[in-house]
mmCIF file of C-alpha atoms in Angstrom:
data_model
loop_
_atom_site.group_PDB
_atom_site.id
_atom_site.type_symbol
_atom_site.label_atom_id
_atom_site.label_comp_id
_atom_site.label_asym_id
_atom_site.label_seq_id
_atom_site.Cartn_x
_atom_site.Cartn_y
_atom_site.Cartn_z
ATOM 1 C CA UNK A 1 14.686 -14.674 -0.798
ATOM 2 C CA UNK A 2 11.622 -13.333 -2.590
ATOM 3 C CA UNK A 3 11.715 -9.576 -2.486
ATOM 4 C CA UNK A 4 11.172 -6.208 -4.083
ATOM 5 C CA UNK A 5 14.195 -3.936 -3.938
ATOM 6 C CA UNK A 6 14.427 -0.206 -4.469
ATOM 7 C CA UNK A 7 17.383 2.098 -4.872
ATOM 8 C CA UNK A 8 18.272 4.497 -3.533
ATOM 9 C CA UNK A 9 16.570 4.300 -0.156
ATOM 10 C CA UNK A 10 17.155 7.981 0.547
ATOM 11 C CA UNK A 11 17.753 10.805 -1.896
ATOM 12 C CA UNK A 12 18.053 14.557 -1.525
ATOM 13 C CA UNK A 13 18.154 16.474 -4.769
ATOM 14 C CA UNK A 14 17.441 19.902 -6.206
ATOM 15 C CA UNK A 15 14.652 21.151 -8.390
ATOM 16 C CA UNK A 16 15.034 20.219 -12.043
ATOM 17 C CA UNK A 17 17.756 17.604 -11.706
ATOM 18 C CA UNK A 18 16.598 14.419 -13.407
ATOM 19 C CA UNK A 19 16.598 11.305 -11.274
ATOM 20 C CA UNK A 20 15.653 7.646 -11.482
ATOM 21 C CA UNK A 21 14.507 5.380 -8.695
ATOM 22 C CA UNK A 22 15.047 1.750 -9.549
ATOM 23 C CA UNK A 23 12.747 -1.126 -8.622
ATOM 24 C CA UNK A 24 13.452 -4.786 -9.105
ATOM 25 C CA UNK A 25 11.603 -7.956 -8.119
ATOM 26 C CA UNK A 26 12.819 -11.543 -8.191
ATOM 27 C CA UNK A 27 9.445 -13.288 -8.068
ATOM 28 C CA UNK A 28 8.686 -13.313 -11.801
ATOM 29 C CA UNK A 29 5.653 -11.118 -11.136
ATOM 30 C CA UNK A 30 3.794 -9.698 -14.102
ATOM 31 C CA UNK A 31 2.281 -6.708 -12.334
ATOM 32 C CA UNK A 32 4.307 -3.843 -10.901
ATOM 33 C CA UNK A 33 3.309 -0.425 -9.701
ATOM 34 C CA UNK A 34 4.545 2.723 -8.020
ATOM 35 C CA UNK A 35 2.867 4.533 -5.127
ATOM 36 C CA UNK A 36 3.681 7.669 -3.245
ATOM 37 C CA UNK A 37 2.873 8.125 0.431
ATOM 38 C CA UNK A 38 2.064 11.541 1.850
ATOM 39 C CA UNK A 39 0.875 12.467 5.351
ATOM 40 C CA UNK A 40 -2.889 12.366 5.679
ATOM 41 C CA UNK A 41 -3.324 10.955 2.180
ATOM 42 C CA UNK A 42 -2.195 7.358 2.559
ATOM 43 C CA UNK A 43 -0.662 5.824 -0.549
ATOM 44 C CA UNK A 44 -1.674 6.799 -4.054
ATOM 45 C CA UNK A 45 -0.823 4.966 -7.244
ATOM 46 C CA UNK A 46 1.424 6.784 -9.716
ATOM 47 C CA UNK A 47 1.882 4.293 -12.572
ATOM 48 C CA UNK A 48 1.435 0.605 -13.075
ATOM 49 C CA UNK A 49 2.531 -2.067 -15.529
ATOM 50 C CA UNK A 50 0.588 -5.178 -16.431
ATOM 51 C CA UNK A 51 3.585 -6.766 -18.157
ATOM 52 C CA UNK A 52 6.670 -5.986 -20.213
ATOM 53 C CA UNK A 53 6.161 -2.926 -22.425
ATOM 54 C CA UNK A 54 2.667 -2.345 -20.982
ATOM 55 C CA UNK A 55 2.358 0.647 -18.663
ATOM 56 C CA UNK A 56 -0.466 2.982 -17.707
ATOM 57 C CA UNK A 57 -1.212 5.952 -15.501
ATOM 58 C CA UNK A 58 -2.479 5.650 -11.982
ATOM 59 C CA UNK A 59 -4.116 8.419 -9.967
ATOM 60 C CA UNK A 60 -1.197 10.847 -9.713
ATOM 61 C CA UNK A 61 1.037 10.417 -12.792
ATOM 62 C CA UNK A 62 1.940 14.071 -13.430
ATOM 63 C CA UNK A 63 5.670 14.681 -13.362
ATOM 64 C CA UNK A 64 6.623 11.007 -13.539
ATOM 65 C CA UNK A 65 7.620 8.523 -16.229
ATOM 66 C CA UNK A 66 8.116 4.784 -16.110
ATOM 67 C CA UNK A 67 9.369 2.037 -18.375
ATOM 68 C CA UNK A 68 9.114 -1.751 -18.332
ATOM 69 C CA UNK A 69 11.703 -3.183 -20.669
ATOM 70 C CA UNK A 70 12.296 -6.277 -18.577
ATOM 71 C CA UNK A 71 9.883 -8.196 -16.409
ATOM 72 C CA UNK A 72 11.878 -7.748 -13.224
ATOM 73 C CA UNK A 73 12.569 -3.997 -13.435
ATOM 74 C CA UNK A 74 10.245 -1.012 -13.256
ATOM 75 C CA UNK A 75 12.155 2.269 -12.816
ATOM 76 C CA UNK A 76 10.447 5.517 -11.850
ATOM 77 C CA UNK A 77 11.823 8.578 -13.624
ATOM 78 C CA UNK A 78 11.434 12.173 -12.521
ATOM 79 C CA UNK A 79 12.557 14.267 -15.503
ATOM 80 C CA UNK A 80 12.391 17.592 -13.698
ATOM 81 C CA UNK A 81 11.688 17.080 -9.999
ATOM 82 C CA UNK A 82 9.854 19.750 -8.046
ATOM 83 C CA UNK A 83 9.426 20.235 -4.280
ATOM 84 C CA UNK A 84 5.859 18.868 -4.404
ATOM 85 C CA UNK A 85 7.350 15.512 -5.368
ATOM 86 C CA UNK A 86 9.012 15.261 -1.984
ATOM 87 C CA UNK A 87 7.497 12.054 -0.686
ATOM 88 C CA UNK A 88 7.998 8.433 0.301
ATOM 89 C CA UNK A 89 7.852 6.186 -2.754
ATOM 90 C CA UNK A 90 6.998 2.522 -2.842
ATOM 91 C CA UNK A 91 7.313 0.012 -5.618
ATOM 92 C CA UNK A 92 5.032 -3.022 -5.476
ATOM 93 C CA UNK A 93 4.607 -6.227 -7.415
ATOM 94 C CA UNK A 94 2.121 -9.064 -7.643
ATOM 95 C CA UNK A 95 1.672 -12.209 -9.679
ATOM 96 C CA UNK A 96 -0.867 -10.516 -11.936
ATOM 97 C CA UNK A 97 -3.149 -7.478 -12.058
ATOM 98 C CA UNK A 98 -5.995 -9.489 -10.602
ATOM 99 C CA UNK A 99 -7.501 -7.960 -7.504
ATOM 100 C CA UNK A 100 -7.162 -11.382 -5.876
ATOM 101 C CA UNK A 101 -3.384 -11.121 -5.860
ATOM 102 C CA UNK A 102 -1.596 -9.619 -2.912
ATOM 103 C CA UNK A 103 0.826 -6.835 -3.724
ATOM 104 C CA UNK A 104 4.219 -6.951 -2.059
ATOM 105 C CA UNK A 105 6.017 -3.728 -1.430
ATOM 106 C CA UNK A 106 9.638 -2.661 -1.604
ATOM 107 C CA UNK A 107 11.330 -0.964 1.365
ATOM 108 C CA UNK A 108 10.519 2.541 0.165
ATOM 109 C CA UNK A 109 12.556 5.484 -1.147
ATOM 110 C CA UNK A 110 12.428 8.736 0.742
ATOM 111 C CA UNK A 111 12.904 11.592 -1.727
ATOM 112 C CA UNK A 112 13.456 15.219 -0.809
ATOM 113 C CA UNK A 113 13.456 17.839 -3.563
ATOM 114 C CA UNK A 114 14.862 21.202 -2.491
ATOM 115 C CA UNK B 1 -16.682 6.259 -5.952
ATOM 116 C CA UNK B 2 -14.223 3.991 -4.217
ATOM 117 C CA UNK B 3 -12.828 5.243 -0.965
ATOM 118 C CA UNK B 4 -11.297 3.974 2.259
ATOM 119 C CA UNK B 5 -11.608 5.955 5.466
ATOM 120 C CA UNK B 6 -9.591 5.411 8.596
ATOM 121 C CA UNK B 7 -11.036 8.030 10.895
ATOM 122 C CA UNK B 8 -8.541 7.456 13.708
ATOM 123 C CA UNK B 9 -5.384 9.359 12.832
ATOM 124 C CA UNK B 10 -3.517 8.435 16.006
ATOM 125 C CA UNK B 11 -4.188 6.019 18.838
ATOM 126 C CA UNK B 12 -2.146 5.676 21.984
ATOM 127 C CA UNK B 13 -2.520 2.758 24.372
ATOM 128 C CA UNK B 14 -0.602 1.199 27.211
ATOM 129 C CA UNK B 15 0.905 -2.227 26.749
ATOM 130 C CA UNK B 16 -1.508 -5.150 27.258
ATOM 131 C CA UNK B 17 -4.551 -3.068 26.339
ATOM 132 C CA UNK B 18 -6.754 -4.214 23.492
ATOM 133 C CA UNK B 19 -7.105 -1.783 20.617
ATOM 134 C CA UNK B 20 -9.358 -1.664 17.564
ATOM 135 C CA UNK B 21 -8.464 0.169 14.371
ATOM 136 C CA UNK B 22 -11.460 1.186 12.295
ATOM 137 C CA UNK B 23 -11.750 0.974 8.525
ATOM 138 C CA UNK B 24 -14.793 1.989 6.494
ATOM 139 C CA UNK B 25 -14.880 1.593 2.733
ATOM 140 C CA UNK B 26 -17.008 2.635 -0.220
ATOM 141 C CA UNK B 27 -17.224 0.728 -3.467
ATOM 142 C CA UNK B 28 -19.655 0.285 -6.335
ATOM 143 C CA UNK B 29 -18.352 -3.202 -6.986
ATOM 144 C CA UNK B 30 -19.937 -6.363 -5.598
ATOM 145 C CA UNK B 31 -16.658 -8.247 -5.751
ATOM 146 C CA UNK B 32 -13.755 -6.634 -3.979
ATOM 147 C CA UNK B 33 -10.876 -7.352 -1.669
ATOM 148 C CA UNK B 34 -9.826 -5.703 1.543
ATOM 149 C CA UNK B 35 -6.325 -5.595 2.962
ATOM 150 C CA UNK B 36 -4.459 -4.483 6.026
ATOM 151 C CA UNK B 37 -0.806 -3.470 5.901
ATOM 152 C CA UNK B 38 1.518 -2.564 8.760
ATOM 153 C CA UNK B 39 4.223 0.098 8.431
ATOM 154 C CA UNK B 40 6.663 -0.100 11.366
ATOM 155 C CA UNK B 41 9.006 2.811 12.161
ATOM 156 C CA UNK B 42 11.567 1.340 9.757
ATOM 157 C CA UNK B 43 9.180 2.296 6.935
ATOM 158 C CA UNK B 44 8.505 -0.865 4.980
ATOM 159 C CA UNK B 45 4.976 -2.064 4.289
ATOM 160 C CA UNK B 46 4.139 -5.468 5.675
ATOM 161 C CA UNK B 47 1.130 -7.369 4.372
ATOM 162 C CA UNK B 48 -1.146 -8.615 7.179
ATOM 163 C CA UNK B 49 -4.358 -9.936 5.682
ATOM 164 C CA UNK B 50 -6.578 -10.104 2.580
ATOM 165 C CA UNK B 51 -10.329 -10.756 2.623
ATOM 166 C CA UNK B 52 -12.730 -11.055 -0.288
ATOM 167 C CA UNK B 53 -16.195 -9.565 -0.259
ATOM 168 C CA UNK B 54 -17.913 -12.950 -0.152
ATOM 169 C CA UNK B 55 -16.224 -14.125 2.991
ATOM 170 C CA UNK B 56 -17.559 -12.383 6.070
ATOM 171 C CA UNK B 57 -16.055 -14.799 8.539
ATOM 172 C CA UNK B 58 -13.978 -13.144 11.161
ATOM 173 C CA UNK B 59 -10.332 -14.071 11.123
ATOM 174 C CA UNK B 60 -7.955 -14.524 14.006
ATOM 175 C CA UNK B 61 -4.208 -14.820 13.795
ATOM 176 C CA UNK B 62 -2.553 -14.902 17.172
ATOM 177 C CA UNK B 63 -3.227 -11.563 18.866
ATOM 178 C CA UNK B 64 -4.661 -10.098 15.658
ATOM 179 C CA UNK B 65 -8.284 -10.392 14.619
ATOM 180 C CA UNK B 66 -10.343 -8.843 11.852
ATOM 181 C CA UNK B 67 -14.054 -8.154 11.780
ATOM 182 C CA UNK B 68 -15.569 -7.751 8.312
ATOM 183 C CA UNK B 69 -19.156 -6.479 8.134
ATOM 184 C CA UNK B 70 -20.615 -5.801 4.697
ATOM 185 C CA UNK B 71 -23.754 -4.297 6.233
ATOM 186 C CA UNK B 72 -21.733 -1.414 7.618
ATOM 187 C CA UNK B 73 -18.940 -1.521 4.982
ATOM 188 C CA UNK B 74 -16.371 -1.950 7.687
ATOM 189 C CA UNK B 75 -13.252 -4.058 8.081
ATOM 190 C CA UNK B 76 -11.936 -3.415 11.573
ATOM 191 C CA UNK B 77 -8.693 -4.708 13.013
ATOM 192 C CA UNK B 78 -8.234 -5.598 16.682
ATOM 193 C CA UNK B 79 -4.978 -6.209 18.478
ATOM 194 C CA UNK B 80 -5.425 -8.078 21.750
ATOM 195 C CA UNK B 81 -2.954 -7.537 24.572
ATOM 196 C CA UNK B 82 -0.980 -4.965 22.612
ATOM 197 C CA UNK B 83 2.802 -4.900 22.771
ATOM 198 C CA UNK B 84 5.350 -2.176 22.139
ATOM 199 C CA UNK B 85 6.354 -3.940 18.899
ATOM 200 C CA UNK B 86 2.844 -3.295 17.589
ATOM 201 C CA UNK B 87 3.650 0.417 17.376
ATOM 202 C CA UNK B 88 3.325 1.280 13.698
ATOM 203 C CA UNK B 89 1.144 2.934 11.120
ATOM 204 C CA UNK B 90 -1.586 0.614 9.912
ATOM 205 C CA UNK B 91 -3.215 0.965 6.512
ATOM 206 C CA UNK B 92 -6.483 -0.461 5.312
ATOM 207 C CA UNK B 93 -6.814 -0.856 1.526
ATOM 208 C CA UNK B 94 -9.421 -1.832 -1.068
ATOM 209 C CA UNK B 95 -9.048 -3.516 -4.455
ATOM 210 C CA UNK B 96 -12.020 -3.793 -6.790
ATOM 211 C CA UNK B 97 -12.527 -6.697 -9.176
ATOM 212 C CA UNK B 98 -14.737 -5.174 -11.859
ATOM 213 C CA UNK B 99 -13.954 -1.489 -11.798
ATOM 214 C CA UNK B 100 -10.379 -2.125 -10.876
ATOM 215 C CA UNK B 101 -7.791 -0.041 -12.558
ATOM 216 C CA UNK B 102 -5.171 -2.657 -13.148
ATOM 217 C CA UNK B 103 -4.813 -4.037 -9.663
ATOM 218 C CA UNK B 104 -4.767 -0.652 -7.949
ATOM 219 C CA UNK B 105 -4.987 -0.578 -4.182
ATOM 220 C CA UNK B 106 -6.990 2.272 -2.686
ATOM 221 C CA UNK B 107 -5.536 3.113 0.686
ATOM 222 C CA UNK B 108 -6.960 4.783 3.733
ATOM 223 C CA UNK B 109 -5.073 7.604 5.389
ATOM 224 C CA UNK B 110 -3.504 5.288 7.930
ATOM 225 C CA UNK B 111 -3.762 5.040 11.722
ATOM 226 C CA UNK B 112 -0.653 5.581 13.783
ATOM 227 C CA UNK B 113 -0.691 3.267 16.784
ATOM 228 C CA UNK B 114 1.590 3.976 19.692
ATOM 229 C CA UNK B 115 1.887 1.320 22.386
ATOM 230 C CA UNK B 116 3.587 2.580 25.515
ATOM 231 C CA UNK B 117 5.272 0.283 28.026
#
C-alpha cells in the first residue's frame, strides 16, 4: 500500500531533550516536506527536500533540522526542543516539486514539549 | 503576497443539510493550483481535490461539489445532504507554479464542520 509513515505518532518530552521524528514513503517520491499545524494558523511548511541531499528552509525553519540521505526517508530533528514547538507535525511527499503534483500526507505526530 | 483565507472557523449543521465552506485566495501568479483536504477527528489529512487556475469548471463528486471563480478568487466547497461522517476540519490550500517555493502548499486556517444527527 502506497503510504507515508511517521513515528512516533505521539510524543511528550521535556525542554532541551533532542528528538527525531521519522518520516518514510514507499512511493519513490522525489519531493518531501514537513509542516506543522497550529490552531488558527493552518499548516505551515518547516523544511522541504527536492531530492536526496537537497534540502531547504520553508516558512518556519527555526529550531528544526532535516536530512535526506535516502530517497524514502526525511527525518525531522529538534536539537533542543522548546514549548513553542508543541504542535501537530505532518510529513508529506509528492512525485516532484511541481505545483501540479498532489502532496500526500503522513498520519501526523503530536508533540508536546514541557 | 500569497494567502488563503477560510473565514468560517466553525460551522455546525444538522444531518441532511447542505453546507458550503468558503475559501478565498490571493496570489500574484497566473498559474496556480488549489486544493481541499479533509482532516477527520483521527487527525490524518485526506486529499479531496486539486484544480488548476485555467480550469474554472465546477466539479462534482458524489455529495461533494466545488465552485471555482477566478473573478472573486474563491474556491468554495459544498457538501450536499451532509452526514455525521462529514464532521472534520477542512483545509483549502494554494500552490503557485512560478513563485512556488519548492512545491509549498499555503494553507488556510481551516474550517471545523460539525454535523449533528
